[in-house]
XYZ file of C-alpha atoms in Angstrom:
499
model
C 46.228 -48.786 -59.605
C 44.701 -51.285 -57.240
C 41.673 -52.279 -59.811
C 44.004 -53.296 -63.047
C 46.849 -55.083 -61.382
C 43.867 -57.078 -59.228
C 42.347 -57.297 -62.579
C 45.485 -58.349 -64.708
C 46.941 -60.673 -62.027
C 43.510 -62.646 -61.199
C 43.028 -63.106 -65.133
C 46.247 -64.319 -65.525
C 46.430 -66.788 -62.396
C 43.235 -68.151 -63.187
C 43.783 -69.261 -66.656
C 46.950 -70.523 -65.317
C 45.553 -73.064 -62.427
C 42.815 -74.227 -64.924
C 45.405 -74.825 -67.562
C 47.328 -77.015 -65.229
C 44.737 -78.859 -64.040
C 42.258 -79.502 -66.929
C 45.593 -80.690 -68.798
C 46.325 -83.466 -66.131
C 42.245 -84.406 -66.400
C 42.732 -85.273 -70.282
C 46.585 -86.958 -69.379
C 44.701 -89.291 -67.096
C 40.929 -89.752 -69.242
C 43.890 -90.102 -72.451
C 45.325 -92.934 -69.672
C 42.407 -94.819 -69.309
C 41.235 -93.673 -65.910
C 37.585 -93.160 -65.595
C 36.959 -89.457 -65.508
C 35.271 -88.933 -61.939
C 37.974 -90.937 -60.717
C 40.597 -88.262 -63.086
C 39.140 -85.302 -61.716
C 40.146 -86.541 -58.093
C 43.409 -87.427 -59.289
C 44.006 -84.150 -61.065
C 43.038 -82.425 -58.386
C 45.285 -84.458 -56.118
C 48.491 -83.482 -58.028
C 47.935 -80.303 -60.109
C 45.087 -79.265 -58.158
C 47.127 -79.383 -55.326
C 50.346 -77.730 -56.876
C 47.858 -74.614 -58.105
C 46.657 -74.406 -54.666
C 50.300 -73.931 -52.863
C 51.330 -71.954 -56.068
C 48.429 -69.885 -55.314
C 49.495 -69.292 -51.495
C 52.683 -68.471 -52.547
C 51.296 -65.546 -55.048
C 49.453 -64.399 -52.060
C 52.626 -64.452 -49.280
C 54.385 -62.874 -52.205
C 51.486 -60.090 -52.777
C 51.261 -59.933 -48.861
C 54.887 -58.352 -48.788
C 53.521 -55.315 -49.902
C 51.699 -54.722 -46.620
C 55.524 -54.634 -45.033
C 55.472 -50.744 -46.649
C 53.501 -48.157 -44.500
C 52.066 -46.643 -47.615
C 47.649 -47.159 -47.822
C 48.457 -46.735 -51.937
C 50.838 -49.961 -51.962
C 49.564 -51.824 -49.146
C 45.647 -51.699 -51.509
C 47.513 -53.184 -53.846
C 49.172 -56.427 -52.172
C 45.680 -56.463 -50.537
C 43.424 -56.071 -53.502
C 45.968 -58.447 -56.122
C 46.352 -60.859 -52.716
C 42.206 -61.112 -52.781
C 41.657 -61.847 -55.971
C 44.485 -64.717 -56.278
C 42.434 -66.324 -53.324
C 39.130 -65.949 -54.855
C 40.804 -67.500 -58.128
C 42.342 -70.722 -55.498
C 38.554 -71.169 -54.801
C 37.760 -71.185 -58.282
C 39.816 -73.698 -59.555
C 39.244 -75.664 -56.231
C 35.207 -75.751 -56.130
C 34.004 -74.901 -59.765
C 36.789 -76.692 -61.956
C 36.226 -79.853 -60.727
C 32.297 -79.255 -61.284
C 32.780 -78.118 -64.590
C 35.177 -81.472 -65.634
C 33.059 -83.435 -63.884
C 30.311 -82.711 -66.279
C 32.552 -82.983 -69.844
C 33.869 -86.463 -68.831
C 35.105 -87.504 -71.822
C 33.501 -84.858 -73.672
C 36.143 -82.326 -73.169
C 37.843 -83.903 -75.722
C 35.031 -83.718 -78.400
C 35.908 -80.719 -80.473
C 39.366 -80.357 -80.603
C 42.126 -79.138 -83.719
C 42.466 -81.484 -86.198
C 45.774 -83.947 -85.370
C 46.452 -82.391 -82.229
C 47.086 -85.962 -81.145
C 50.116 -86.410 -82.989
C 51.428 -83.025 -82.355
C 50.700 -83.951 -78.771
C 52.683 -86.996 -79.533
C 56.026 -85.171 -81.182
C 55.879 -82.055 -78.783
C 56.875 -84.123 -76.032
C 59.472 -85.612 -77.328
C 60.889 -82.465 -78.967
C 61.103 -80.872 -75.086
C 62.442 -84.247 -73.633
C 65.162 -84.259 -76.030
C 66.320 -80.711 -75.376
C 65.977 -81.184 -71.634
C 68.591 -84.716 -71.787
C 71.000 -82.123 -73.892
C 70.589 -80.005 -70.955
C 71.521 -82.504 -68.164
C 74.539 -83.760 -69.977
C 76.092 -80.288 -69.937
C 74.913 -78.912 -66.934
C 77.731 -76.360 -65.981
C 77.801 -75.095 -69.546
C 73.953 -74.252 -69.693
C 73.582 -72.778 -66.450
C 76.526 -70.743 -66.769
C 75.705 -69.443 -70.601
C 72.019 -69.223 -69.445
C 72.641 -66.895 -66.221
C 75.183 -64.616 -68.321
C 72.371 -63.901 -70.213
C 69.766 -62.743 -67.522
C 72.777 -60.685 -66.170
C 73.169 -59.348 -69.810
C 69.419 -58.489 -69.754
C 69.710 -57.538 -66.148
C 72.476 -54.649 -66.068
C 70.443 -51.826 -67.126
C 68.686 -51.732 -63.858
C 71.857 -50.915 -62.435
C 71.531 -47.340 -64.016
C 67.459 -46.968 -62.720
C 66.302 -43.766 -61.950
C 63.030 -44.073 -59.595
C 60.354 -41.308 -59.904
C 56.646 -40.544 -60.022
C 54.044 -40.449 -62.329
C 53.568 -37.270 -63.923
C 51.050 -35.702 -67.086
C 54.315 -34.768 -69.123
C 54.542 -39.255 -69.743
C 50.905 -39.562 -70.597
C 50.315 -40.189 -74.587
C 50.293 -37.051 -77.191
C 46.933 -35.567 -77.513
C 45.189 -36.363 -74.334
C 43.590 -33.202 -72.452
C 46.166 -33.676 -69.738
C 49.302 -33.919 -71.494
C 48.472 -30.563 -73.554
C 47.906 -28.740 -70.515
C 51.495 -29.405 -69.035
C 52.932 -28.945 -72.421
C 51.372 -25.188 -72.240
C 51.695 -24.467 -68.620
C 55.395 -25.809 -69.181
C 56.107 -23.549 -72.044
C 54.298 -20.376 -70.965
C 55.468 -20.108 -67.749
C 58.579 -22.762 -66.954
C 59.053 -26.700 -66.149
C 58.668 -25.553 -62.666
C 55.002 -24.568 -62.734
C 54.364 -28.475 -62.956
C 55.866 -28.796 -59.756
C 54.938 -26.659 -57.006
C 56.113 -27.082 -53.822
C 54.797 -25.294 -50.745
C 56.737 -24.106 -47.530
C 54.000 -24.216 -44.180
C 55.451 -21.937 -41.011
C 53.371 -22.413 -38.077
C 53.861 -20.285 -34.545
C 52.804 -21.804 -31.358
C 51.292 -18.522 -29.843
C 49.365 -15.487 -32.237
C 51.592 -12.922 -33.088
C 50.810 -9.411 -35.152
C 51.884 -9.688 -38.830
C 54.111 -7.284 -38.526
C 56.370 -9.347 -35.787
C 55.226 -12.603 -37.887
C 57.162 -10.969 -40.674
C 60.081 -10.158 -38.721
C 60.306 -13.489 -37.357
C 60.075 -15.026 -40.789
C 62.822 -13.157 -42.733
C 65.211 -15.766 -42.588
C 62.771 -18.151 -43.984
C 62.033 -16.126 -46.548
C 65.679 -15.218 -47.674
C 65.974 -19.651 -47.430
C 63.144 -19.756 -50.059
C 63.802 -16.765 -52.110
C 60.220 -14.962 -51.678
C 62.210 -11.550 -50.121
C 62.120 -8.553 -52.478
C 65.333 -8.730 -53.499
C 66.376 -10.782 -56.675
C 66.041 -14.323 -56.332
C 68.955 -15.822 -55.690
C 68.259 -19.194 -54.224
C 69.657 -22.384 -56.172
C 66.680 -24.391 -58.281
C 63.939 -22.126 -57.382
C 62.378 -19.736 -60.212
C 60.064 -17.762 -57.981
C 58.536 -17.742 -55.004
C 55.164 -16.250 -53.538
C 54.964 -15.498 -49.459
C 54.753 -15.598 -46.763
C 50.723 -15.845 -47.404
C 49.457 -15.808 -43.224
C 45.848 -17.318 -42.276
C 45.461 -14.244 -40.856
C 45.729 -10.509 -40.494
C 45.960 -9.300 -36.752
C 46.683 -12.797 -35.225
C 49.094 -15.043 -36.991
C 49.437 -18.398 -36.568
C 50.885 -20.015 -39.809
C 51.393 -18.817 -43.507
C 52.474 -20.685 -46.777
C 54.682 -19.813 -49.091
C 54.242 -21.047 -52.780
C 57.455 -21.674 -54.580
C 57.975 -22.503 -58.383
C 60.946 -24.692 -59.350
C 63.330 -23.825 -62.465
C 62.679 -27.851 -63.164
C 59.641 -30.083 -63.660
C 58.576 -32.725 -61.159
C 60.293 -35.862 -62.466
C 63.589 -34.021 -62.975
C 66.391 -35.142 -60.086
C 67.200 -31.559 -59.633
C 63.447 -30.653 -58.187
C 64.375 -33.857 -55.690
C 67.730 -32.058 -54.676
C 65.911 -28.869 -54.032
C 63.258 -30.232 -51.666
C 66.155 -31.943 -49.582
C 68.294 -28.413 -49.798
C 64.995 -26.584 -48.533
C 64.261 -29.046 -45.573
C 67.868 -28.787 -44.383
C 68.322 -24.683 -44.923
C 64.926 -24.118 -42.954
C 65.349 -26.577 -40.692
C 69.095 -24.362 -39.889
C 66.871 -20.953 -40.517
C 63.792 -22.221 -37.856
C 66.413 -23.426 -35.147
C 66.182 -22.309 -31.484
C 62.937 -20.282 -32.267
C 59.549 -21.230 -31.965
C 58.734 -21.612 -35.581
C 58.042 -24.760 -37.100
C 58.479 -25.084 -40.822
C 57.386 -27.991 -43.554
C 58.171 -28.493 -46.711
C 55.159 -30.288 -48.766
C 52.895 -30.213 -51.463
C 52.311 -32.875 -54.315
C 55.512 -32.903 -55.734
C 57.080 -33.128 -52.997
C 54.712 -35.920 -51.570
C 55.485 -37.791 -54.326
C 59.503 -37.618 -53.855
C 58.965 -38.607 -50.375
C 56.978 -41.972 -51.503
C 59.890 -42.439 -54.116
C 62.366 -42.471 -51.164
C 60.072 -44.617 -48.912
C 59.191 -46.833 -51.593
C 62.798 -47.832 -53.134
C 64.181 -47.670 -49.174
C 62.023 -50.574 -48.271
C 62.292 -52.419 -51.262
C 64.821 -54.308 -49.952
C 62.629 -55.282 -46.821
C 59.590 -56.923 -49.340
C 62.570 -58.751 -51.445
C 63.992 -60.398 -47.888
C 60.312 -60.586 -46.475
C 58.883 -61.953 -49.616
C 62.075 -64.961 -50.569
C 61.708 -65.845 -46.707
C 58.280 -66.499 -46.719
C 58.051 -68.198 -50.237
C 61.204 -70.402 -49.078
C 59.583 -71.450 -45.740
C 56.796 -72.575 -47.802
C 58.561 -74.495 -49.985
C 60.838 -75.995 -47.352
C 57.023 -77.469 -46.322
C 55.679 -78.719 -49.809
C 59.155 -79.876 -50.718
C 60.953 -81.138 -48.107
C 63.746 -80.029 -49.089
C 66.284 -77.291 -48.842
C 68.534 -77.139 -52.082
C 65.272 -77.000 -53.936
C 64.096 -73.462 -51.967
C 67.296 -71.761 -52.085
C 68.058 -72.636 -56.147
C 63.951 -71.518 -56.639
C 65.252 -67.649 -54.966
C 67.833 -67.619 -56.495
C 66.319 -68.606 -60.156
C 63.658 -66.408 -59.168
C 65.659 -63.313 -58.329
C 67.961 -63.476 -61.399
C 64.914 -63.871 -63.517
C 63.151 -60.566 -62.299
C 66.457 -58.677 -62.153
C 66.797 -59.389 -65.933
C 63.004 -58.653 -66.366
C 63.886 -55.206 -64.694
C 66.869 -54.272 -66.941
C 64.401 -54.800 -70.273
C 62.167 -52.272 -68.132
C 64.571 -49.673 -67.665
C 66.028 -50.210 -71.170
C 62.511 -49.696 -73.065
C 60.888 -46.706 -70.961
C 63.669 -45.321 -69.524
C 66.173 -45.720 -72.270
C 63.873 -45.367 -74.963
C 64.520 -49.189 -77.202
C 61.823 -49.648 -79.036
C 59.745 -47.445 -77.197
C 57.629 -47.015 -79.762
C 56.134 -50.518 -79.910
C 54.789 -50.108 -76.305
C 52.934 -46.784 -77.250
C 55.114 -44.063 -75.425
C 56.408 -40.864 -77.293
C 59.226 -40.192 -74.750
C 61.742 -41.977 -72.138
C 59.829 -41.930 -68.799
C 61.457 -42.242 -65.453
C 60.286 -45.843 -63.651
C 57.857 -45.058 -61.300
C 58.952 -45.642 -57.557
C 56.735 -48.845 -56.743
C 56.808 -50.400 -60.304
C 59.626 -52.753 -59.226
C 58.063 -53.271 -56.105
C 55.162 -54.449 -57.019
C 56.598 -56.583 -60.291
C 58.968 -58.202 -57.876
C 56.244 -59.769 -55.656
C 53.927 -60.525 -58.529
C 56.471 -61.942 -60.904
C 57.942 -63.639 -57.627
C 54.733 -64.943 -56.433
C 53.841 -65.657 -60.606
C 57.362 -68.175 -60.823
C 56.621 -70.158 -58.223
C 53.756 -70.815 -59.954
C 55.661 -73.081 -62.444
C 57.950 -73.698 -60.387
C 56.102 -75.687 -58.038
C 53.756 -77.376 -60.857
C 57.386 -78.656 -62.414
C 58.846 -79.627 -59.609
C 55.856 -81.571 -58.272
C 56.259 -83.199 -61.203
C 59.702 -83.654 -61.035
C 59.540 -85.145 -57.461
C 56.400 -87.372 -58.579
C 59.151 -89.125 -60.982
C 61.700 -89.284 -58.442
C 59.920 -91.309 -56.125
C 58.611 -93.473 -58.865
C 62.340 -94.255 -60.330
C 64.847 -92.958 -57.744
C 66.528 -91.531 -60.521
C 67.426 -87.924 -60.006
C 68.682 -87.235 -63.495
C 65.595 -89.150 -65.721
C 63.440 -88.314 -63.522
C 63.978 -84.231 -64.474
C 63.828 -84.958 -67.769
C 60.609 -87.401 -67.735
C 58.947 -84.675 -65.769
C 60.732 -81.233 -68.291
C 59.638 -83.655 -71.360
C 55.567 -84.130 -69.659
C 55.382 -80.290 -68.434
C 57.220 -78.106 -70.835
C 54.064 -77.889 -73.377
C 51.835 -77.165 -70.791
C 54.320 -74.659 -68.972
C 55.099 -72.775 -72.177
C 51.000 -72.094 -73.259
C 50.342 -71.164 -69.568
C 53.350 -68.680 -70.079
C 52.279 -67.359 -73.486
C 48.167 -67.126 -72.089
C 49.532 -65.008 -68.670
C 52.318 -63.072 -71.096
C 49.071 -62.404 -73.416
C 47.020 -61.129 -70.588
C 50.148 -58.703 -69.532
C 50.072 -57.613 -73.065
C 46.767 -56.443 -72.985
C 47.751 -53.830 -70.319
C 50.251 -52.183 -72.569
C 47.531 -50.335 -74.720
C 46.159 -48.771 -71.382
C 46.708 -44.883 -71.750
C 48.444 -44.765 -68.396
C 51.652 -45.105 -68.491
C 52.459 -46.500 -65.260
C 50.065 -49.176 -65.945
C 51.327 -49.699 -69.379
C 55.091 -50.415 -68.116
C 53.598 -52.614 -65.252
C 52.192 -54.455 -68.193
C 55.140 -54.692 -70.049
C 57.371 -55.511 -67.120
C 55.425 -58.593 -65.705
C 55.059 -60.163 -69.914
C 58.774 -60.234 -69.643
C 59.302 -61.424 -66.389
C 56.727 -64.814 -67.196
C 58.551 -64.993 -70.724
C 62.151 -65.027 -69.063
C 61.308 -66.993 -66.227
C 59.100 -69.680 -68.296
C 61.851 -70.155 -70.828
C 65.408 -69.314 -69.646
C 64.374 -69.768 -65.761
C 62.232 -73.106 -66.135
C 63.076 -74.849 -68.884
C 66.885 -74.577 -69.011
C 68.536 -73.446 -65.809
C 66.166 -75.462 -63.619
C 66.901 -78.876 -64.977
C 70.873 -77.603 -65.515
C 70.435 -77.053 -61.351
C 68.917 -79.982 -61.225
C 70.855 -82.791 -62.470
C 74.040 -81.186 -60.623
C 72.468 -81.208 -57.329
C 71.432 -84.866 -57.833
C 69.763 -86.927 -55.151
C 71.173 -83.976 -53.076
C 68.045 -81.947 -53.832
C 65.989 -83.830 -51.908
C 67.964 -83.481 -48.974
C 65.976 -82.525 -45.825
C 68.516 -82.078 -42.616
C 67.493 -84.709 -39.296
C 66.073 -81.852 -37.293
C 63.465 -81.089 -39.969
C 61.892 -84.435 -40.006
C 59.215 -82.818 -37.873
C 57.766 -81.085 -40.762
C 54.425 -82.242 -42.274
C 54.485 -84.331 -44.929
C 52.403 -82.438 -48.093
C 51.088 -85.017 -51.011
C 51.546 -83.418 -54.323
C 52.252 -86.865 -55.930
C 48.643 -87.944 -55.748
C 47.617 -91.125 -55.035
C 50.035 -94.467 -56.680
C 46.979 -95.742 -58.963
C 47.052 -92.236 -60.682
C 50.711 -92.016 -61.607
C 51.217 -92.283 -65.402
C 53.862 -93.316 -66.581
């Protein structure tokens, strides 16, 4: 999974930072600033905004080295990676590339787009001063919505990744189907018991030894009548004369994504762990399925950990680039109502089953265990993006006009067209990922298109500048005993402000 979210998060991020800052070129060549001297300003101001959106992706993507799992830890490390080499893109080769079109980048355009340019402004500037003169109504309407969208995700059920959710007709998917109806649900889901001894014993003491364990699993000669388990096959020793550990291979009555196959490897654990006690026997439950039930459990048990490590760390940052400390804590908590609704239209496509069909899966599908995890830190990492490429702009008018209230909707009415094709190009990319045959990658896919479309519409260009013009000049408030903090330039240079 490493290669396509590296893949579908460096596409998108990259797009993103050259949108932002080839769009500030043309604002200042359209200005009448000589282009060498616009490429240095761009990159002053949304150069410098992608480049501390960027490091935020990558603290965000970081998180995921918090879980002690190699499979998610690749991933933060992999996705983290290619968001640098992206930075460095739009950094180094960018400004190369502009320097080159000059005024040429403007050569072969759409017909009119000038006065579309013109209106589309003004269209966005309007709806933003509609915004600010009814703050408390918009931000209250808007978040009852994202908790609308987000309330399914109070009903998730985590799981893993199994053939029974790939699409109809693959190799793969017909197998389980037959095993499944030839021979049970369970014969997708093996689990197996190890025994170990510390010294050699005789098989015939071995099997003494081992009759409790054997009555625990339901593999004595007897009918089986152990809760959740169909059949089971042992004890299988490693040897014939001198024993030292056996297997036994036990069959489920349900597949491996059902909850009752979770209960059963929990039931088994805790009955052999009472069956082994006070003898020298050690006993383990494993096998793939139950591997994969014990990365569910580690994965959505340290979920919690990213989220806190993850909104720390981007907030610190911000606290920096901002100086400020409303401005942080109302970008978390934006952020996290955003991906919480993005999570609820998860869980109500794939695991529901609304409109399942226009995503390409036959069936409802559990989510799989680090789904969210990874969509929070990439769709966390992904706002900030915005985020910080609005509210540069935001703060740029604020120190020209001291006006807390204009200057949010100078900066909404200048940003909002760029914002909202950056959106659509990352929600496009995300899109892409939805035909994949996989389904885990599909609903990864799926997930982070509506996170970007939430969060660059509801999030960005309503509740922000609702937050906004209620905190006022208080927004920019940075407490005496923070003064120490370095001062980071996002406004550019004075000559390059336009106004």
């Amino acid at each position: 999974s490493a290669m396509p979210v590296t893949l579908m998060l460096s596409l998108g991020v990259g797009l993103d930072y050259s949108l932002l800052i080839v769009t500030r070129f043309r604002e200042f060549v359209a200005n009448g600033i000589d282009p060498h001297n616009a490429v240095g300003a761009a990159m002053q101001t949304a150069g410098t905004s992608s480049v501390f959106a960027g490091l935020t992706v990558c603290v965000a993507l970081l998180g995921l080295t918090l879980v002690p799992l190699p499979l998610v830890q690749t991933i933060g490390l992999a996705a983290a990676i290619g968001v640098a080499v992206m930075i460095v893109a739009a950094s180094t080769l960018l400004p190369a590339l502009l320097g080159f079109a000059g005024r040429k980048i403007d050569a072969v355009g759409i017909p009119k787009r000038h006065e579309r340019a013109r209106a589309k402004p003004g269209v966005w500037e309007r709806t933003a001063r509609r915004i600010v003169r009814r703050p408390w109504f918009v931000l209250t309407a808007g978040t009852a919505i994202l908790l609308a969208f987000a309330s399914p995700f109070l009903s998730i059920d985590f799981g893993m990744p199994s053939d029974e959710s790939l699409p109809d007709g693959l190799s793969q998917r017909e197998a389980y189907e037959e095993l499944a109806t030839g021979f049970g649900p369970g014969i997708n889901a093996p689990l197996i018991v190890a025994v170990g001894v510390e010294n050699p014993i005789s098989l015939e003491k071995f099997l003494v030894e081992t009759a409790e364990i054997s009555k625990a699993v339901g593999a004595e000669e007897s009918s089986n009548t152990v809760k959740g388990v169909d059949f089971a096959v042992g004890p299988i020793p490693n040897s014939i004369s001198d024993v030292t550990a056996a297997i036994y291979q036990i069959t489920p009555t349900t597949g491996p994504d059902s909850g009752e196959t979770s209960e059963l490897v929990t039931r088994l654990r805790r009955t052999l762990s009472e069956a082994s006690d006070g003898s020298n026997i050690s006993v383990h439950v494993g096998g793939q399925t139950a591997t994969l039930i014990d990365l569910t459990r580690v994965v959505t048990s340290y979920l919690p950990i990213v989220v806190g490590g993850v909104v720390i760390g981007a907030f610190l940052l911000l606290v920096v680039v901002f100086r400020s400390i409303l401005v942080p804590l109302k970008a978390a908590f934006l952020n996290l109502v955003s991906i919480g609704a993005a999570y609820g239209v998860v869980v109500a496509v794939f695991e529901w089953g609304w409109v399942r069909d226009l995503v390409g899966i036959s069936e409802t599908i559990r989510i799989v265990s680090f789904v969210p995890l990874i969509m929070f830190v990439i769709a966390f990492g992904l706002s900030m993006d915005y985020e910080v490429f609005l509210m540069s702009r935001i703060k740029e008018e604020w120190v020209k006009t001291d006006d807390p209230v204009e200057s949010v909707v100078t900066a909404v009415g200048a940003t909002a067209r760029v914002i909202s094709t950056a959106a659509l190009v990352m929600v496009g990319v995300f899109l892409s990922f939805v035909t994949n045959p996989d389904p885990t990658v599909k609903l990864l896919g799926f997930g982070m298109a509506v996170a970007v479309l939430l969060d660059a519409t509801i999030v960005r260009m309503v509740l922000l500048p609702a937050v906004m013009a209620l905190l006022g000049r208080s927004a920019w408030w940075l407490p005496s005993w923070l003064q120490w903090l370095p001062r980071v330039n996002l406004e550019g240079p004075e000559e390059s402000k336009i106004s």
